[in-house]
Short mmCIF file of C-alpha atoms in Angstrom, two decimals:
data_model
loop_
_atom_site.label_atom_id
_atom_site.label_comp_id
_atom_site.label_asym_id
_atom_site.label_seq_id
_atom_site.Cartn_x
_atom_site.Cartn_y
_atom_site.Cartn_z
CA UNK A 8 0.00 0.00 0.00
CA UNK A 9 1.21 3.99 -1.06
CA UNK A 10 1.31 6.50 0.85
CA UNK A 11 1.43 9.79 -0.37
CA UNK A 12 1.61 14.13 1.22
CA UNK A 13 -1.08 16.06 0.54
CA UNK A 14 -3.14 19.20 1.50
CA UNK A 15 -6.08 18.27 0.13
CA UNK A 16 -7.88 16.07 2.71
CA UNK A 17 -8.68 15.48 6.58
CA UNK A 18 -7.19 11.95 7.47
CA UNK A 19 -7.51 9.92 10.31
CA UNK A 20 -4.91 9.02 13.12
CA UNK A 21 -3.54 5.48 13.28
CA UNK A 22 -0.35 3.68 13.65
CA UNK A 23 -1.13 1.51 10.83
CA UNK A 24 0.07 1.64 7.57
CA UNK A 25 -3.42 1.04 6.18
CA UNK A 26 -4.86 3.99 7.54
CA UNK A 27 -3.98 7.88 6.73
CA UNK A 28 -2.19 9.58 9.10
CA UNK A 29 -3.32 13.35 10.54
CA UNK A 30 0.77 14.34 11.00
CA UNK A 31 2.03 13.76 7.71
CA UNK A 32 -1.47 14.38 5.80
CA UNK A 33 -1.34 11.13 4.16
CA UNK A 34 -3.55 9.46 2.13
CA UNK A 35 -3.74 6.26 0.95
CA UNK A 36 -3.00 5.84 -3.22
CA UNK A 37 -3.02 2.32 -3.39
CA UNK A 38 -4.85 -1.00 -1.56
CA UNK A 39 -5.96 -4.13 -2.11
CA UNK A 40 -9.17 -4.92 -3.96
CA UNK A 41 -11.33 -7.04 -6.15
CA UNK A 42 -10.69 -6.82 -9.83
CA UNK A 43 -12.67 -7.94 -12.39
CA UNK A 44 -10.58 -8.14 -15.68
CA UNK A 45 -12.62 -9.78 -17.68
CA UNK A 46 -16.31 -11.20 -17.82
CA UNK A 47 -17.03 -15.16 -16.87
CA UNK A 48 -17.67 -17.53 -13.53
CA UNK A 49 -15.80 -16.75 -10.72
CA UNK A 50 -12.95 -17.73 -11.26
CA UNK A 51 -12.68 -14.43 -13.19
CA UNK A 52 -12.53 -12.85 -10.34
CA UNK A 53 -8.28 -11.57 -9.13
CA UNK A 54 -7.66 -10.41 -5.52
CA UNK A 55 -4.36 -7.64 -6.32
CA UNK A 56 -2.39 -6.08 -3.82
CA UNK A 57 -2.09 -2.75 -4.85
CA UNK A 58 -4.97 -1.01 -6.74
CA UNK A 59 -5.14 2.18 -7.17
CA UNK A 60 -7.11 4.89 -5.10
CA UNK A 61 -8.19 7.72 -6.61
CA UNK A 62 -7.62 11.45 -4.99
CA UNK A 63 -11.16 12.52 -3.16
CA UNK A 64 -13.55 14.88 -4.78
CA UNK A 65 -14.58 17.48 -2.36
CA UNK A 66 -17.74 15.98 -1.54
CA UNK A 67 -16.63 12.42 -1.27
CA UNK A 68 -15.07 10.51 1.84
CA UNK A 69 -12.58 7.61 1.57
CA UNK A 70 -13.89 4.40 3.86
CA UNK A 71 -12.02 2.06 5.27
CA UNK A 72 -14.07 -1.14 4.39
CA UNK A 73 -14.93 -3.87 7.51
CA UNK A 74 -17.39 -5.55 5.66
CA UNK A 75 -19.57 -5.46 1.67
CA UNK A 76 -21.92 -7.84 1.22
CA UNK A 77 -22.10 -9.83 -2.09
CA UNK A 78 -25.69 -8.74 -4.34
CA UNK A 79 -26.86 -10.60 -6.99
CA UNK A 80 -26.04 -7.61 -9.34
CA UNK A 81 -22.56 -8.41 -8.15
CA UNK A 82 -22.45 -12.16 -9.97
CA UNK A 83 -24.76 -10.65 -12.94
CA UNK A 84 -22.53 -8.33 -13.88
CA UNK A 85 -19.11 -10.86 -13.73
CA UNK A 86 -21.03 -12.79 -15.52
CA UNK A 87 -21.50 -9.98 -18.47
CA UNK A 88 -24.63 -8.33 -17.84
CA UNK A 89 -24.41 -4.53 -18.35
CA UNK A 90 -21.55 -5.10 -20.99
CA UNK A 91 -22.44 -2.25 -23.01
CA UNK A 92 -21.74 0.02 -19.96
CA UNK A 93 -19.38 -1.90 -17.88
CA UNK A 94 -17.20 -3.61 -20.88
CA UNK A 95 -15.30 -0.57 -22.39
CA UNK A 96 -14.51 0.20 -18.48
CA UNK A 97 -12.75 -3.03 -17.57
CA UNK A 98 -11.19 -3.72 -15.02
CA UNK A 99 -13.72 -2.83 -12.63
CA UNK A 100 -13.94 -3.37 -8.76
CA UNK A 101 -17.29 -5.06 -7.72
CA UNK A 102 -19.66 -4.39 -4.55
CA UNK A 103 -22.10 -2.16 -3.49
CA UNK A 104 -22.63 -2.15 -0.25
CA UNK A 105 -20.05 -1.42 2.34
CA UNK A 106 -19.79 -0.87 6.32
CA UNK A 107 -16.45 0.38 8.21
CA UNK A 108 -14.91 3.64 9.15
CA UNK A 109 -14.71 7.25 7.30
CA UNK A 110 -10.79 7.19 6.84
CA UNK A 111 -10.22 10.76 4.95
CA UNK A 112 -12.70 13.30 3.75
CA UNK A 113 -13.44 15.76 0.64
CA UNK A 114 -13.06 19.20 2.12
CA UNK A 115 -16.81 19.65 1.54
CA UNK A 116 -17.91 17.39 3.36
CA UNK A 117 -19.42 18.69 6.64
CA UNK A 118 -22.21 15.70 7.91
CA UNK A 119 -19.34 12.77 8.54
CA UNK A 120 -16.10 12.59 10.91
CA UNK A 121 -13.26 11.30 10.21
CA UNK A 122 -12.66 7.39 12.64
CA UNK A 123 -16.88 7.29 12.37
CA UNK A 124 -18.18 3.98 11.39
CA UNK A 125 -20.36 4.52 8.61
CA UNK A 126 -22.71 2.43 6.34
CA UNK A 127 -23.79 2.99 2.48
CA UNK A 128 -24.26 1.56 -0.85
CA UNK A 129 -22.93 2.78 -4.53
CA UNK A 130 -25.18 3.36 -7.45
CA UNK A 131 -25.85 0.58 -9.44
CA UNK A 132 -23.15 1.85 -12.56
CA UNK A 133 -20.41 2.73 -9.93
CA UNK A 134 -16.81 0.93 -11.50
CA UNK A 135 -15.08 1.52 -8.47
CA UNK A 136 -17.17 -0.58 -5.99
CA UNK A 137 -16.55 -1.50 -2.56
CA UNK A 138 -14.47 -5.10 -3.10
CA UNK A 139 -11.54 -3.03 -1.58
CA UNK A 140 -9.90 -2.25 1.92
CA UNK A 141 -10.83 1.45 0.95
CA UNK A 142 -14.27 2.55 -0.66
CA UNK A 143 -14.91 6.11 -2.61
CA UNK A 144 -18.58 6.93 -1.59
CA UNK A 145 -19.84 10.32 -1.95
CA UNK A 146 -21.45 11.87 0.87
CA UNK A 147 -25.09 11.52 0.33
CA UNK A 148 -24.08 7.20 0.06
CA UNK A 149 -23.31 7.29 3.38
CA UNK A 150 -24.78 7.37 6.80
CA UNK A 151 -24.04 6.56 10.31
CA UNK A 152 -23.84 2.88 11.14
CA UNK A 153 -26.23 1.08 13.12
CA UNK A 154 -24.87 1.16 16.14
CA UNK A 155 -26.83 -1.59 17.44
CA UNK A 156 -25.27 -4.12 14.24
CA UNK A 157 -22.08 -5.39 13.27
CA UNK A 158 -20.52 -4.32 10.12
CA UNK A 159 -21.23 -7.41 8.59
CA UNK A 160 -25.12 -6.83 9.63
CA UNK A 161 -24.65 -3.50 8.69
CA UNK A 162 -23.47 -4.15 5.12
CA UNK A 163 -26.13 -6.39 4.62
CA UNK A 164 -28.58 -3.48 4.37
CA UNK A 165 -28.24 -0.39 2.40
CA UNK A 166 -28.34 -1.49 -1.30
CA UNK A 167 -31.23 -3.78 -1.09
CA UNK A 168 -33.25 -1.23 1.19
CA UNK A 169 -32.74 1.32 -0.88
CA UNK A 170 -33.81 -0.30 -3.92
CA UNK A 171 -37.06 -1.10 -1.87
CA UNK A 172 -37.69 2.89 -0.61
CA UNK A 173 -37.02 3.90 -3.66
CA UNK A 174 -39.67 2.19 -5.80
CA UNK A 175 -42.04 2.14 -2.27
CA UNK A 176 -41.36 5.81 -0.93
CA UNK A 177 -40.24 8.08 -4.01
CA UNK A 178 -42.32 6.49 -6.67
CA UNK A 179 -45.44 4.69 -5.41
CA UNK A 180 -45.76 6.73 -2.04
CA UNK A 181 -47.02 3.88 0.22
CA UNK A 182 -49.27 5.32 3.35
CA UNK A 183 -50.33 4.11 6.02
CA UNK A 184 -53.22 1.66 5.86
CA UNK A 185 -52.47 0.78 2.10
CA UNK A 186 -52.57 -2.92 0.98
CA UNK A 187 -48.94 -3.81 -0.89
CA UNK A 188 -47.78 -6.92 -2.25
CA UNK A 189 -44.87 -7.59 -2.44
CA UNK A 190 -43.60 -10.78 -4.93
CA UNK A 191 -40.35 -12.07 -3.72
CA UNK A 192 -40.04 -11.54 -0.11
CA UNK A 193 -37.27 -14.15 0.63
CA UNK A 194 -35.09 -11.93 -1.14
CA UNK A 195 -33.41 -9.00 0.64
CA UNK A 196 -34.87 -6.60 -1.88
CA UNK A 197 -38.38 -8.58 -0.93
CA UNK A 198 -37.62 -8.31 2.97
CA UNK A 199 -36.38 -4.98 2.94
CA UNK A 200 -39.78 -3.57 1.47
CA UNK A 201 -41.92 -6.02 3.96
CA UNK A 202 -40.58 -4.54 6.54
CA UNK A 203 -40.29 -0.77 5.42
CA UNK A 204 -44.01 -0.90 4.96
CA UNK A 205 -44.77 -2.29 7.98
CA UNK A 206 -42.94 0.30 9.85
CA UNK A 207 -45.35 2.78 7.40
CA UNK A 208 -48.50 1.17 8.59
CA UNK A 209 -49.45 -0.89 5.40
CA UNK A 210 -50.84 -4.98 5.17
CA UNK A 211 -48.44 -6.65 3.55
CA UNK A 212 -48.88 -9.75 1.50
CA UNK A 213 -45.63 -11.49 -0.15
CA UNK A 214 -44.99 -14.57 -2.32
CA UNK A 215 -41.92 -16.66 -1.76
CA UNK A 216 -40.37 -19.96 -1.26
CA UNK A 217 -41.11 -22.69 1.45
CA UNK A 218 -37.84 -21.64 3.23
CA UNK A 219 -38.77 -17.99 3.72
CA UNK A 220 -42.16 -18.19 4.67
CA UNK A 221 -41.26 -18.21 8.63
CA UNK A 222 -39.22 -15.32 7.85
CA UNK A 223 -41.22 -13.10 5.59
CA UNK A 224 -43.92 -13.43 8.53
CA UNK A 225 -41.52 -12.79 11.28
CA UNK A 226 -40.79 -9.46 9.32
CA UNK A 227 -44.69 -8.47 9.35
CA UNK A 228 -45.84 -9.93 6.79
CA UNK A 229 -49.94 -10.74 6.98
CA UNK A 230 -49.69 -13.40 4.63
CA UNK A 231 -46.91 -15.48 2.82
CA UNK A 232 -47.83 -17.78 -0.04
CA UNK A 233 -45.50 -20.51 -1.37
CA UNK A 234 -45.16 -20.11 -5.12
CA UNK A 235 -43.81 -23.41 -5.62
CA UNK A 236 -46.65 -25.05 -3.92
CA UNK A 237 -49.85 -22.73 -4.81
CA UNK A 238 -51.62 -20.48 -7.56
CA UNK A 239 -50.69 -17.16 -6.66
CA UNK A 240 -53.38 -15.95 -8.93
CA UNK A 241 -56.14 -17.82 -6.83
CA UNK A 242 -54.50 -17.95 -3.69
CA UNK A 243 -54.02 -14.59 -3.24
CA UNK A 244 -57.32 -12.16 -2.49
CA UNK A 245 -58.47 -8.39 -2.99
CA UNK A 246 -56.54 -5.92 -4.74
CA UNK A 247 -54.02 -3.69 -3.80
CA UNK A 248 -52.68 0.08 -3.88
CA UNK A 249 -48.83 -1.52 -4.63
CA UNK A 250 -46.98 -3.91 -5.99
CA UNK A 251 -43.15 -4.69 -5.94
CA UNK A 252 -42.38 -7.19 -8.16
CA UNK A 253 -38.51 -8.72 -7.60
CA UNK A 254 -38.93 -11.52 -9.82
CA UNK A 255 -40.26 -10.20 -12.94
CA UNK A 256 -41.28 -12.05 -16.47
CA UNK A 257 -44.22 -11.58 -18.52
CA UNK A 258 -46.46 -13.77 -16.52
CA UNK A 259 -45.53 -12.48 -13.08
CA UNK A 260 -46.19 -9.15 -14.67
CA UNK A 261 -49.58 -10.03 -15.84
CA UNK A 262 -51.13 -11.42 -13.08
CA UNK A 263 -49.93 -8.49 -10.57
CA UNK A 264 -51.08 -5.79 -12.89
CA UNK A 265 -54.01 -7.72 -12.55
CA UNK A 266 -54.34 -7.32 -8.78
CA UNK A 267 -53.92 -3.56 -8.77
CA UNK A 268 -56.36 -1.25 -7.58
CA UNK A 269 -57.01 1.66 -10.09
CA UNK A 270 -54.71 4.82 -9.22
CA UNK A 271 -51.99 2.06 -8.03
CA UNK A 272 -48.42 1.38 -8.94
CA UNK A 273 -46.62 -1.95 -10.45
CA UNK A 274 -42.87 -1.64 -9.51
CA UNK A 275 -40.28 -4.13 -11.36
CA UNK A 276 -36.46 -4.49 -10.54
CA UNK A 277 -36.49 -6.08 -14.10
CA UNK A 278 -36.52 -3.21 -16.23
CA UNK A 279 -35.01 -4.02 -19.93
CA UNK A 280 -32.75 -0.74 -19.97
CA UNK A 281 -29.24 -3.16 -19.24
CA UNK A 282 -30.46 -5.86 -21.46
CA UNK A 283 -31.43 -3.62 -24.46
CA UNK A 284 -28.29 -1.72 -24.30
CA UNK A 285 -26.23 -4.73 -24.26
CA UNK A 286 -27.93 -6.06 -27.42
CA UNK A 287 -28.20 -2.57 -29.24
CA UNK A 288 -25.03 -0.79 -27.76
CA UNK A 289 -26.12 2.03 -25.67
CA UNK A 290 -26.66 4.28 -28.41
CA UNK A 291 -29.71 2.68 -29.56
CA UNK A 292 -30.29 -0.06 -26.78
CA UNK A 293 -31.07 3.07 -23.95
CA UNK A 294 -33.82 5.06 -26.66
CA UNK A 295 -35.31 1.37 -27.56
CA UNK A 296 -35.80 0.64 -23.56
CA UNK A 297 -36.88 4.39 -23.43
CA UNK A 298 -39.49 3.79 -25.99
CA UNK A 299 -40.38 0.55 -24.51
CA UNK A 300 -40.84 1.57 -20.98
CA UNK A 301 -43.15 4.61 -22.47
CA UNK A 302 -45.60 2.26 -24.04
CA UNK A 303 -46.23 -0.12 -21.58
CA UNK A 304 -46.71 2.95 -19.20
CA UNK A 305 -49.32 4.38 -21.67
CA UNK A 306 -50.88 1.23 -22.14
CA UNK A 307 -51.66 0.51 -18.50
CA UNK A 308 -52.44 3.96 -18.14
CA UNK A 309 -55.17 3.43 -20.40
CA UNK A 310 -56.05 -0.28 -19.80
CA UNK A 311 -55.92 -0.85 -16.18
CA UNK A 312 -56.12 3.26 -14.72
CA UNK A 313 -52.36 2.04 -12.85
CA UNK A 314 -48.98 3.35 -12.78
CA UNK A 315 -45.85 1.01 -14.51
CA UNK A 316 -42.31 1.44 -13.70
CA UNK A 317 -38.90 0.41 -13.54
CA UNK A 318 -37.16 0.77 -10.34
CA UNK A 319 -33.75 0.98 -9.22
CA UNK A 320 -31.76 1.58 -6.67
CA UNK A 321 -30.17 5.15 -6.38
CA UNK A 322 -28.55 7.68 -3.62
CA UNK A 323 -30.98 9.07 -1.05
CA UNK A 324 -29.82 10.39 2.06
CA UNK A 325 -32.88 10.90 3.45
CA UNK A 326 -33.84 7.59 2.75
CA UNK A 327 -30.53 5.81 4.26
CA UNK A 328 -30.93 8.16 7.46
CA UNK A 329 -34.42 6.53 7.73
CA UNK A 330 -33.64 2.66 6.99
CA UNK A 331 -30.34 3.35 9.51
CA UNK A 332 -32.97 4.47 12.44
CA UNK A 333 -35.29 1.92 11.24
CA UNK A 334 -32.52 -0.96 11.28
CA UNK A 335 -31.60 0.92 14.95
CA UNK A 336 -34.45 0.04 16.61
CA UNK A 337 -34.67 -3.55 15.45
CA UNK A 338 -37.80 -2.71 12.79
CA UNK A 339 -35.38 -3.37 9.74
CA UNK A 340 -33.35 -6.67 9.06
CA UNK A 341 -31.78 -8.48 6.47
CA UNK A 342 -30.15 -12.31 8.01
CA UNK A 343 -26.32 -12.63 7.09
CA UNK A 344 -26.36 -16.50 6.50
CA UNK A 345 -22.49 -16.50 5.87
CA UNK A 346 -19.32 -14.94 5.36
CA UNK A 347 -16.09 -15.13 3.61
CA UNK A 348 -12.81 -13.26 4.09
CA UNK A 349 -12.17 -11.14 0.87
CA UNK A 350 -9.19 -13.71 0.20
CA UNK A 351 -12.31 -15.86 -0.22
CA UNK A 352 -14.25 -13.95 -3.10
CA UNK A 353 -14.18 -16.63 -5.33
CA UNK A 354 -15.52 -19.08 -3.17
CA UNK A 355 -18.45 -16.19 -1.71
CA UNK A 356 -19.35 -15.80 -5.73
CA UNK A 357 -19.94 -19.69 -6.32
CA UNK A 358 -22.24 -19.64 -3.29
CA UNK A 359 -24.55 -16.96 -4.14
CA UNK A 360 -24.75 -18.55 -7.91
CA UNK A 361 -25.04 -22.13 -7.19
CA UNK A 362 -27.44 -21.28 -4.36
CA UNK A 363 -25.86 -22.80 -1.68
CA UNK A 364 -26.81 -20.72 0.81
CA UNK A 365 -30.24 -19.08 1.89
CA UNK A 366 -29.57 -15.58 2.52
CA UNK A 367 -26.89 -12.96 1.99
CA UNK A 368 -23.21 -13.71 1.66
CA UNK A 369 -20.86 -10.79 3.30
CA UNK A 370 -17.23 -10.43 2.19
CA UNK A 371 -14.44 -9.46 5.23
CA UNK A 372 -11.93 -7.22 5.72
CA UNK A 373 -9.14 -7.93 7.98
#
């Protein structure tokens, strides 16, 4: 790891090489991360020494990374998806999420200090993600940690549950006493919005698999079907003011468009804007999803009376300050079912794609 003077940036005082150092105004200009080189399996993946670390921006803060948990846009995008976007930028560093301790700071920064632990998540097209001993996160990604949670709880939480808020809280508005469904609740995207809703004062119904049904009602849901084992379509009763779909496919999409009130909103994570770009190139894939996205709104509009949209996760401080006091008091959740040291990356990705394990994989930092 470099080490290099500068007068740009308040650093943090430790003894370790690792960390910058208030005395000398250090910062670090090189550490170890995640690289992905190439697209493929996992084995893809390289683990280098000494990557470099960009200089801060003055409203970004340099974390020192205890813990990232591995998302399932993680594997998609080793594996290729987002090409269009992601290919002309290799090599990339994975992750999203990430929990540790602010290490330096942007000189505008003015909400963080520097040795605070801290928890965020990256935009979904960040190329410098959080696979590293030290994270670039701008401000607004970032919030307190938990201080009731680990860092590996901690990292567990901020890209799924801001995915959920966003398509719940900016786009369909949930209030309280609203019915939502939510398909996919075993997921952490799924859990997350069970249990933000809740906490908003909605009735939650959620589909999933046999092994989440325990926990999807633990988290408040008022009724958990098995998809595997019943008609969803039949099972399932009344209509309601939202739903979050996490699964997607044109049959899922039918039949909850189907149980929409009039006025209400059908929220999909599977929005065609990556996959259209990768088969067009950008230039034309992002106007074809454009167009795309624009009809189907027009013709549920007109059809059904309800609103259709893609979600995705992006930066909202105000949202992260809420799912941090929400995840403070024990009202938001998501189960860390194993981890892996980051020397271990490889063996973290062929969990989460062979499905070994129920639940969220985190990555640690010694």
């Amino acid at each position: 790891m470099r080490i290099l003077k500068s007068r740009s940036f308040r650093a943090s005082v430790s003894g370790s090489n690792h960390h910058l150092k208030v005395g000398f105004r250090r910062f670090v200009t090189s550490c170890r991360a995640v690289v992905l080189p190439r697209f493929g399996g996992p084995e893809v993946l390289e683990l280098r020494p000494n990557v470099e670390v960009p200089a801060l921006k003055p409203h970004e803060v340099l974390v020192r990374a205890r813990a990232a948990s591995v998302n399932p846009l993680d594997t998609r995008i080793r594996s290729g998806y987002g090409r269009s976007l992601y290919g002309p930028l290799l090599p990339i560093i994975l992750g999203r999420d990430i929990s540790g301790e602010v290490a330096a700071m942007g000189d505008s920064v003015r909400g963080l200090s520097v040795g605070q632990e801290v928890f965020g998540a990256l935009h979904p097209t960040a190329v410098r993600g959080t696979y590293s001993d030290y994270a670039i996160l701008s401000e607004e990604e970032l919030a307190p940690k938990p201080s009731s949670v680990t860092h590996v709880e901690a990292s567990a939480i901020p890209f799924a549950a801001l995915t959920a808020w966003r398509a719940l809280i900016s786009t369909a508005r949930i209030a309280e006493g609203q019915r939502l469904l939510v398909v996919g609740g075993g997921g952490a995207v799924g859990l997350a919005a069970i249990q933000i809703s809740v906490a908003r004062g909605c009735h939650v119904t959620t589909t999933c698999g046999k092994k989440s049904i325990d926990r999807v009602l633990a988290a408040g849901a008022e009724q958990a079907v098995d998809y595997t084992a019943e008609n969803i379509e039949f099972t399932i009763k009344g209509k309601f003011d939202a739903v979050l779909d996490t699964i997607g496919g044109p049959e899922t999409e039918r039949i909850c468009i189907n149980f929409l009130k009039r006025g209400g909103h059908y929220m999909t994570l599977q929005g065609d804007a990556a996959s259209l770009s990768d088969r067009y190139g950008i230039a034309i894939g992002l106007p074809v999803a454009t167009a795309a996205l624009l009809k189907k709104q027009i013709k549920y509009r007109y059809s059904h009376g309800i609103e259709y949209w893609w979600t995705y996760m992006r930066a909202d401080s105000e949202g992260l300050d809420e799912i941090r006091r929400l995840s403070e008091t024990g009202k938001l959740n998501i189960p860390v079912e194993k981890t892996f040291p980051i020397t271990q990356v490889i063996e973290a990705h062929e969990a989460k794609e062979k499905k070994q394990i129920h639940g969220k994989i985190v990555l640690e930092f010694d």
